Coordinates of C-alpha atoms and ligand atoms in Angstrom, one line a residue:
M544 CA 81.8 166.7 121.0
Q545 CA 84.3 169.4 122.0
I546 CA 86.7 168.5 124.5
Q547 CA 88.4 171.6 126.3
N548 CA 91.3 171.8 128.6
N549 CA 92.8 173.3 131.5
I550 CA 88.8 174.8 132.4
S551 CA 87.7 176.4 135.7
L552 CA 84.7 174.4 137.4
K553 CA 83.7 177.3 139.0
A554 CA 80.6 178.0 137.3
F555 CA 80.0 174.0 137.3
N556 CA 79.5 173.7 141.0
T557 CA 77.0 175.2 143.3
F558 CA 79.4 175.9 146.0
G559 CA 81.3 178.0 143.5
I560 CA 84.9 176.5 144.3
D561 CA 87.3 177.6 141.7
V562 CA 89.2 175.0 140.7
K563 CA 90.3 173.3 137.3
A564 CA 89.4 170.6 135.2
T565 CA 92.4 169.2 133.1
H566 CA 89.7 168.2 130.2
F567 CA 86.0 169.0 130.1
V568 CA 83.3 167.4 127.9
S569 CA 79.8 168.1 127.8
I570 CA 77.9 165.2 126.3
N571 CA 74.9 165.2 124.7
S572 CA 74.0 161.8 123.4
I573 CA 74.5 158.2 124.8
D574 CA 76.7 157.5 121.6
D575 CA 79.2 160.5 122.6
L576 CA 79.4 158.7 126.1
I577 CA 80.3 155.5 124.4
T578 CA 82.9 156.9 122.3
I579 CA 84.6 158.4 125.2
Y580 CA 84.5 155.2 127.2
T581 CA 85.9 153.2 124.4
S582 CA 88.7 155.8 123.6
E583 CA 92.1 154.7 125.6
K584 CA 93.0 158.5 125.4
F585 CA 91.4 159.7 128.8
P586 CA 92.1 157.0 131.5
K587 CA 90.9 159.2 134.4
K588 CA 87.4 160.5 134.1
F589 CA 84.6 162.0 136.5
I590 CA 81.2 162.6 136.2
L591 CA 79.4 165.6 137.0
G592 CA 75.5 166.6 136.8
G593 CA 74.4 169.9 138.2
G594 CA 77.4 170.0 140.6
S595 CA 75.1 170.5 143.4
N596 CA 75.9 168.0 146.0
M597 CA 79.8 167.9 146.0
L598 CA 82.9 170.0 147.2
L599 CA 85.7 170.5 145.2
T600 CA 88.9 170.3 147.4
K601 CA 91.4 170.1 144.4
D602 CA 91.9 170.5 140.9
V603 CA 90.3 167.5 138.8
D604 CA 93.0 165.7 137.0
A605 CA 90.5 163.9 134.7
L606 CA 88.3 164.3 131.8
V607 CA 85.3 166.0 133.3
I608 CA 82.0 164.5 131.4
H609 CA 79.2 166.9 131.9
V610 CA 76.2 164.5 131.4
N611 CA 73.9 166.9 129.4
L612 CA 71.4 164.5 127.9
K613 CA 68.0 166.3 127.0
G614 CA 64.1 165.6 126.7
K615 CA 61.3 164.4 128.2
H616 CA 58.3 162.4 127.1
I617 CA 55.7 160.3 127.8
L618 CA 56.3 156.6 127.8
S619 CA 52.7 155.0 128.1
Q620 CA 49.3 156.3 130.3
T621 CA 46.2 155.0 131.8
E622 CA 43.3 156.8 132.9
T623 CA 44.9 157.3 136.5
E624 CA 48.9 157.2 135.7
V625 CA 51.4 158.5 133.2
L626 CA 55.0 157.0 133.0
I627 CA 57.4 159.5 131.9
E628 CA 60.9 159.2 130.8
A629 CA 63.7 162.3 131.5
Q630 CA 66.8 162.2 130.1
A631 CA 69.9 162.3 132.7
G632 CA 70.8 165.9 132.0
E633 CA 67.4 167.6 132.7
N634 CA 67.2 170.2 135.4
W635 CA 65.2 168.9 138.2
H636 CA 63.3 171.8 139.6
E637 CA 62.3 172.6 135.4
F638 CA 61.2 168.8 135.4
V639 CA 59.6 169.4 138.3
L640 CA 57.5 172.6 137.3
W641 CA 56.5 170.8 133.7
S642 CA 55.0 168.0 135.5
L643 CA 53.0 170.4 137.2
E644 CA 52.1 172.4 134.1
N645 CA 50.8 169.1 132.9
D646 CA 48.9 168.3 136.3
F647 CA 50.9 165.3 137.0
G648 CA 51.1 164.5 140.7
G649 CA 53.9 163.4 142.9
L650 CA 56.7 165.4 142.7
E651 CA 55.5 168.9 144.1
N652 CA 57.2 168.1 147.6
L653 CA 60.4 168.1 145.7
S654 CA 60.4 171.7 144.3
L655 CA 63.4 173.5 143.9
I656 CA 65.6 170.8 144.8
P657 CA 69.2 171.8 142.6
G658 CA 70.7 169.3 140.4
N659 CA 69.6 166.9 137.4
V660 CA 67.2 164.3 136.7
G661 CA 69.8 161.9 136.4
T662 CA 71.8 162.5 139.6
S663 CA 68.2 162.0 141.2
P664 CA 68.4 158.5 142.5
I665 CA 72.0 158.4 143.7
Q666 CA 70.7 160.0 146.8
N667 CA 67.2 159.4 146.6
I668 CA 66.7 162.9 147.3
G669 CA 64.3 163.9 149.4
A670 CA 62.2 166.9 151.1
Y671 CA 59.0 167.4 153.2
G672 CA 58.0 164.1 153.6
V673 CA 58.6 162.9 150.1
E674 CA 61.6 160.9 148.6
L675 CA 62.6 159.8 144.9
K676 CA 61.6 156.4 145.3
D677 CA 57.8 157.2 146.1
T678 CA 57.4 158.3 142.3
F679 CA 60.7 156.4 140.9
H680 CA 59.6 153.6 138.3
S681 CA 63.1 152.7 136.9
C682 CA 66.0 154.4 135.6
K683 CA 68.6 153.4 132.5
A684 CA 72.6 153.1 133.1
L685 CA 75.0 152.3 131.1
N686 CA 77.4 149.9 132.3
L687 CA 81.0 151.1 132.3
D688 CA 82.5 147.8 132.1
T689 CA 80.3 146.5 129.2
L690 CA 79.2 149.6 127.8
E691 CA 75.4 148.4 127.6
I692 CA 72.3 150.0 128.8
E693 CA 70.9 148.8 131.8
T694 CA 67.8 149.0 133.6
F695 CA 67.2 149.3 137.5
T696 CA 63.8 148.7 139.2
K697 CA 63.0 150.4 142.4
E698 CA 63.8 147.1 143.7
D699 CA 67.3 146.9 142.3
C700 CA 68.0 150.3 143.2
N701 CA 67.8 149.9 147.0
F702 CA 66.7 152.8 148.1
A703 CA 67.2 154.1 151.5
Y704 CA 67.4 157.9 153.4
R705 CA 70.3 159.3 151.2
N706 CA 71.4 156.4 149.7
S707 CA 71.1 153.6 147.2
I708 CA 72.8 151.1 145.2
F709 CA 74.6 153.6 143.1
K710 CA 76.1 155.4 146.4
Q711 CA 77.0 151.4 147.6
H712 CA 78.4 148.7 145.5
A713 CA 77.1 149.9 142.1
K714 CA 79.2 153.1 143.0
G715 CA 81.5 154.5 139.7
Q716 CA 80.3 152.0 137.7
F717 CA 77.1 153.4 136.0
I718 CA 76.2 156.4 134.4
I719 CA 72.8 157.0 134.6
T720 CA 71.3 158.2 131.4
S721 CA 67.4 158.8 132.3
V722 CA 64.6 157.9 135.2
I723 CA 61.1 157.0 134.7
F724 CA 58.5 158.5 136.8
K725 CA 55.2 156.8 137.6
L726 CA 53.0 160.2 138.3
S727 CA 49.2 160.4 139.3
K728 CA 47.0 162.3 136.8
V729 CA 43.5 162.4 138.8
N730 CA 43.1 162.2 142.3
H731 CA 46.6 163.2 143.5
K732 CA 47.3 162.2 146.8
L733 CA 49.0 165.3 148.7
N734 CA 51.7 164.8 151.0
I735 CA 50.6 168.0 153.4
N736 CA 51.2 166.4 156.9
Y737 CA 54.9 168.1 157.3
G738 CA 54.1 170.4 159.8
A739 CA 55.8 173.5 157.6
I740 CA 53.7 172.7 154.7
T741 CA 50.7 172.8 156.8
S742 CA 51.3 176.1 158.2
E743 CA 52.6 177.5 155.2
I744 CA 49.2 176.9 153.2
E745 CA 47.1 178.1 155.9
R746 CA 49.1 180.9 155.9
M747 CA 48.3 181.1 151.6
N748 CA 44.7 181.2 153.0
I749 CA 44.2 177.9 150.6
N750 CA 41.3 175.5 151.9
Q751 CA 41.4 173.0 149.3
P752 CA 45.2 172.8 148.4
T753 CA 46.2 171.4 144.6
I754 CA 49.4 169.8 143.8
Q755 CA 50.4 173.2 142.4
D756 CA 49.8 174.7 145.7
V757 CA 51.8 172.3 147.5
S758 CA 54.8 173.5 145.3
K759 CA 54.4 177.0 145.7
A760 CA 54.6 176.1 149.7
V761 CA 57.5 174.3 149.4
I762 CA 59.2 177.0 147.3
S763 CA 58.1 179.7 149.3
I764 CA 59.4 177.5 152.7
R765 CA 62.9 176.6 151.3
Q766 CA 63.3 180.0 150.1
S767 CA 63.0 181.2 153.8
K768 CA 65.6 179.3 154.9
L769 CA 68.2 177.7 152.5
P770 CA 70.6 180.3 150.8
N771 CA 70.3 180.4 147.0
P772 CA 73.2 179.2 145.2
K773 CA 73.6 181.7 142.6
E774 CA 73.7 184.3 145.4
I775 CA 75.3 182.2 148.3
G776 CA 77.6 179.2 147.4
N777 CA 76.5 175.7 149.2
S778 CA 75.6 172.3 148.3
G779 CA 72.1 172.1 150.4
S780 CA 73.2 170.1 153.7
F781 CA 76.3 169.4 154.4
F782 CA 75.5 166.6 156.8
K783 CA 73.2 163.7 156.7
N784 CA 70.7 163.6 160.1
P785 CA 72.1 160.7 161.7
V786 CA 70.1 157.7 162.6
I787 CA 71.2 156.4 166.7
T788 CA 69.7 153.7 168.3
K789 CA 67.2 154.4 171.1
K790 CA 69.7 153.4 173.8
A791 CA 72.1 156.3 172.4
F792 CA 69.0 158.4 172.4
S793 CA 68.0 158.1 175.9
K794 CA 71.7 158.9 176.7
L795 CA 71.6 162.0 174.9
Q796 CA 67.8 163.0 176.3
D797 CA 69.6 162.7 179.8
N798 CA 71.7 165.5 179.1
F799 CA 69.8 167.4 176.4
P800 CA 66.1 166.4 177.1
N801 CA 64.6 168.9 174.6
A802 CA 66.6 167.3 171.8
P803 CA 64.3 167.3 168.6
H804 CA 64.0 163.8 167.0
Y805 CA 62.2 161.8 164.8
V806 CA 61.2 157.9 165.3
V807 CA 62.3 156.1 162.6
S808 CA 61.8 152.5 163.6
E809 CA 61.5 150.5 166.5
T810 CA 65.0 150.5 167.3
E811 CA 65.9 153.6 165.6
I812 CA 66.1 157.7 165.9
K813 CA 66.9 160.2 164.0
I814 CA 68.6 163.4 165.0
P815 CA 68.1 166.6 163.1
A816 CA 71.9 167.4 162.6
G817 CA 71.2 171.4 162.1
W818 CA 70.3 171.1 165.6
L819 CA 73.2 169.4 167.1
I820 CA 75.4 172.0 164.9
E821 CA 73.5 175.1 166.5
H822 CA 73.8 174.1 170.0
A823 CA 77.5 173.0 169.1
G824 CA 77.8 177.0 168.6
F825 CA 78.4 177.2 164.9
K826 CA 75.3 178.2 163.4
G827 CA 75.8 181.6 161.4
K828 CA 79.5 181.7 162.7
T829 CA 81.9 182.9 159.5
F830 CA 85.5 182.3 159.1
G831 CA 86.6 184.7 156.4
N832 CA 85.1 184.1 153.5
Y833 CA 83.4 180.8 154.6
G834 CA 81.0 179.7 157.0
V835 CA 77.7 178.1 158.6
H836 CA 74.6 179.6 157.4
K837 CA 72.5 182.1 159.6
K838 CA 69.3 180.3 159.1
Q839 CA 70.3 176.6 158.4
A840 CA 73.1 175.6 160.6
L841 CA 73.0 172.4 158.1
V842 CA 74.4 174.6 155.3
L843 CA 78.0 175.6 154.7
V844 CA 78.5 178.5 152.8
N845 CA 81.2 179.9 150.6
Y846 CA 80.7 183.7 150.6
G847 CA 83.2 184.1 147.8
G848 CA 86.5 183.2 147.2
A849 CA 87.0 180.0 149.7
K850 CA 88.6 177.0 149.1
G851 CA 87.3 173.6 149.0
K852 CA 89.7 172.4 151.4
E853 CA 89.2 175.3 153.8
I854 CA 85.7 174.2 154.1
L855 CA 86.2 170.5 154.6
E856 CA 88.4 171.5 157.2
L857 CA 85.2 173.4 158.8
S858 CA 83.3 170.5 158.4
K859 CA 85.8 168.0 160.4
L860 CA 85.9 170.6 163.3
I861 CA 81.9 170.7 163.2
Q862 CA 81.9 166.9 163.1
D863 CA 84.9 166.8 166.0
T864 CA 82.7 169.3 168.1
V865 CA 79.3 167.6 167.9
F866 CA 81.0 164.3 168.5
R867 CA 82.9 165.8 171.7
I868 CA 79.6 167.2 173.0
F869 CA 77.2 164.5 172.1
D870 CA 78.7 161.6 171.3
I871 CA 77.0 161.5 168.2
Q872 CA 79.0 160.8 164.6
I873 CA 77.7 163.0 161.8
E874 CA 78.5 162.0 158.1
A875 CA 78.7 164.2 155.3
E876 CA 76.0 164.1 152.7
V877 CA 77.9 165.8 150.2
N878 CA 80.6 164.1 147.8
I879 CA 84.1 165.5 148.8
I880 CA 86.1 165.3 145.6
Ligands
LIG1820 P1 76.4 166.2 141.4 O1 76.7 167.4 142.5 O2 76.8 167.0 139.8 O3 76.4 164.7 141.2 C1 76.9 164.1 142.7 C2 77.5 162.9 142.6 O4 76.9 161.9 141.6 C3 79.1 163.2 141.9 O5 80.0 162.0 142.8 C4 79.1 162.4 140.4 O6 80.0 162.3 140.2 C5 77.6 161.6 140.4 N1 76.8 161.7 139.3 C6 76.4 163.0 138.7 N2 75.5 162.7 137.6 C7 75.4 161.1 137.5 C8 74.7 160.1 136.6 N3 73.9 160.7 135.8 N4 75.2 159.1 136.6 C9 76.3 158.7 137.9 N5 77.0 159.4 138.6 C10 76.5 160.7 138.5 N6 69.3 167.0 148.0 C11 67.9 166.8 148.5 O7 68.2 165.1 148.7 N7 67.1 167.3 149.3 C12 67.1 168.8 149.3 O8 66.3 169.1 149.9 C13 68.2 169.2 148.6 N8 68.2 170.4 148.8 C14 69.1 171.3 148.3 C15 69.3 172.8 148.4 C16 70.7 173.5 148.4 C17 70.6 174.9 147.9 C18 71.6 172.7 147.3 C19 72.4 173.5 146.6 C20 71.4 171.1 147.1 C21 70.3 170.5 147.8 N9 70.5 169.1 147.7 C22 69.3 168.5 148.2 C23 71.8 168.3 147.1 C24 71.3 168.3 145.6 O9 70.6 169.3 144.9 C25 70.8 166.7 145.1 O10 71.9 165.5 146.2 C26 71.1 166.4 144.0 O11 70.4 165.3 143.6 C27 72.4 166.6 143.0 O12 72.4 166.7 141.7 P2 73.6 167.0 140.9 O13 72.8 166.7 139.6 O14 74.0 168.4 141.2 O15 74.7 166.2 141.4
LIG1821 N1 67.3 172.5 163.1 C1 67.9 173.7 164.0 N2 68.7 174.2 163.9 C2 69.1 174.9 162.6 C3 68.8 174.0 161.8 C4 67.0 172.9 161.9 O1 67.7 173.3 165.7 O2 70.0 175.5 162.1 C5 66.4 171.7 163.7 C6 65.1 172.1 164.0 O3 64.6 171.4 165.2 C7 64.1 172.0 162.7 C8 65.0 170.4 162.6 O4 66.4 170.7 162.4 O5 62.9 171.7 163.3 C9 64.9 170.0 160.8 O6 65.1 171.1 160.1 P1 64.7 171.7 158.7 O7 62.9 171.2 158.5 O8 65.3 172.7 158.2 O9 64.9 170.3 158.0 P2 66.8 169.4 158.1 O10 66.4 168.1 158.8 O11 67.9 170.3 158.2 C10 66.3 168.0 155.9 C11 67.3 167.6 154.8 C12 67.0 168.7 153.8 C13 65.2 169.0 153.2 C14 64.6 169.2 154.6 C15 63.4 169.3 154.5 C16 68.9 165.9 155.4 C17 70.2 166.2 155.6 N3 68.6 167.4 154.8 O12 67.1 168.9 156.5 O13 67.6 168.2 152.5 O14 65.1 169.9 152.0 O15 65.0 168.1 155.7 O16 62.5 168.1 154.0 O17 68.0 165.3 155.3 C18 70.0 168.6 151.3 O18 69.8 167.0 151.3 O19 70.5 168.9 150.7 C19 68.5 168.9 152.0 C20 68.6 170.3 151.9

């Protein structure tokens, strides 16, 4: 375990923001994690996974702990299902591809999401009609008070849209060390009702899609509208899609009868924040070396050399403008550090 001092975090966050960490350590074992938390040498600590859901607005005056626990294995299986444990530092998309190579079903719609396996439960990652909770069995996490490993079942995690216990009252108290998934081995249930997937599969000329085809379709859709962080710095959707009451929605419809929306429950409606931001005039706007992506208004981008504070200011301008026009408050999805 090697502790480095005063290092740039530019390569460790997909926004590509160049801030420094006072100290940095990459962790390969739970024992090393416990050693760090037992020592009093570094009172301030900051946990880093793949750095794909954060905006760094200042230097990180702490020991940055890069969770790099590796490995995956089958815990048990029946004729129809398999339980797989993957360590927190495994790359999410590589894990999805590995599951598909083994013909294990359930993760295909979540292809090409950046970040690590260990972070996936924190905001209950989701895309194209599927959320992590749909295949999540449990996870293990180090309790930072007791330094014991605890297991969280699906019920414990309190999953919701871009939310879990790890963003609520357990925030900052645990480091997730591994996640256990329940995947199908036969009779895979395909989730292809999401409009864009259906049309992409048709375009691919496939009549009886497999889970591997669904993954390819999802990858193709994502590549067509989301910027690749290796080319343009970004953190995916900067804001969550707001969920408003039916009453607020009918007020919105009075002024914007064509506003797209999804019914969430009898009393709630979800509005795509990308539509609100586009109709507030921000889509494709650039402010020097940062701005709003031209193909997806929900994605803020760093064209190179932008400061986290500048992107934060832009996000506030967007929030204020959307609120002024639509009377809807949009909340950041990205963790602002
Ligand atoms: P990080 O950014 O490293 O960390 C996020 C937060 O979790 C931080 O607060 C960090 O301190 C904490 N943390 C990290 N690891 C641990 C751990 N092991 N234990 C406890 N706390 C920890 N998300 C979606 O849901 N759906 C999408 O479709 C999607 N598309 C994206 C597309 C792009 C191009 C990008 C850049 C991002 C996208 N995201 C999407 C967001 C992001 O990929 C996910 O939120 C991902 O789960 C973040 O993982 P990470 O390891 O990079 O987290
Ligand atoms: N829209 C616009 N203009 C835009 C972008 C979107 O009008 O510039 C409207 C359109 O009506 C479109 C609708 O928004 O039909 C939905 O757009 P899209 O399918 O691109 O999805 P999204 O709601 O913008 C969400 C997630 C993504 C996830 C996709 C696919 C959130 C905050 N974002 O985006 O997750 O990949 O759906 O399921 O829920 C992420 O969390 O980082 C992320 C990328």
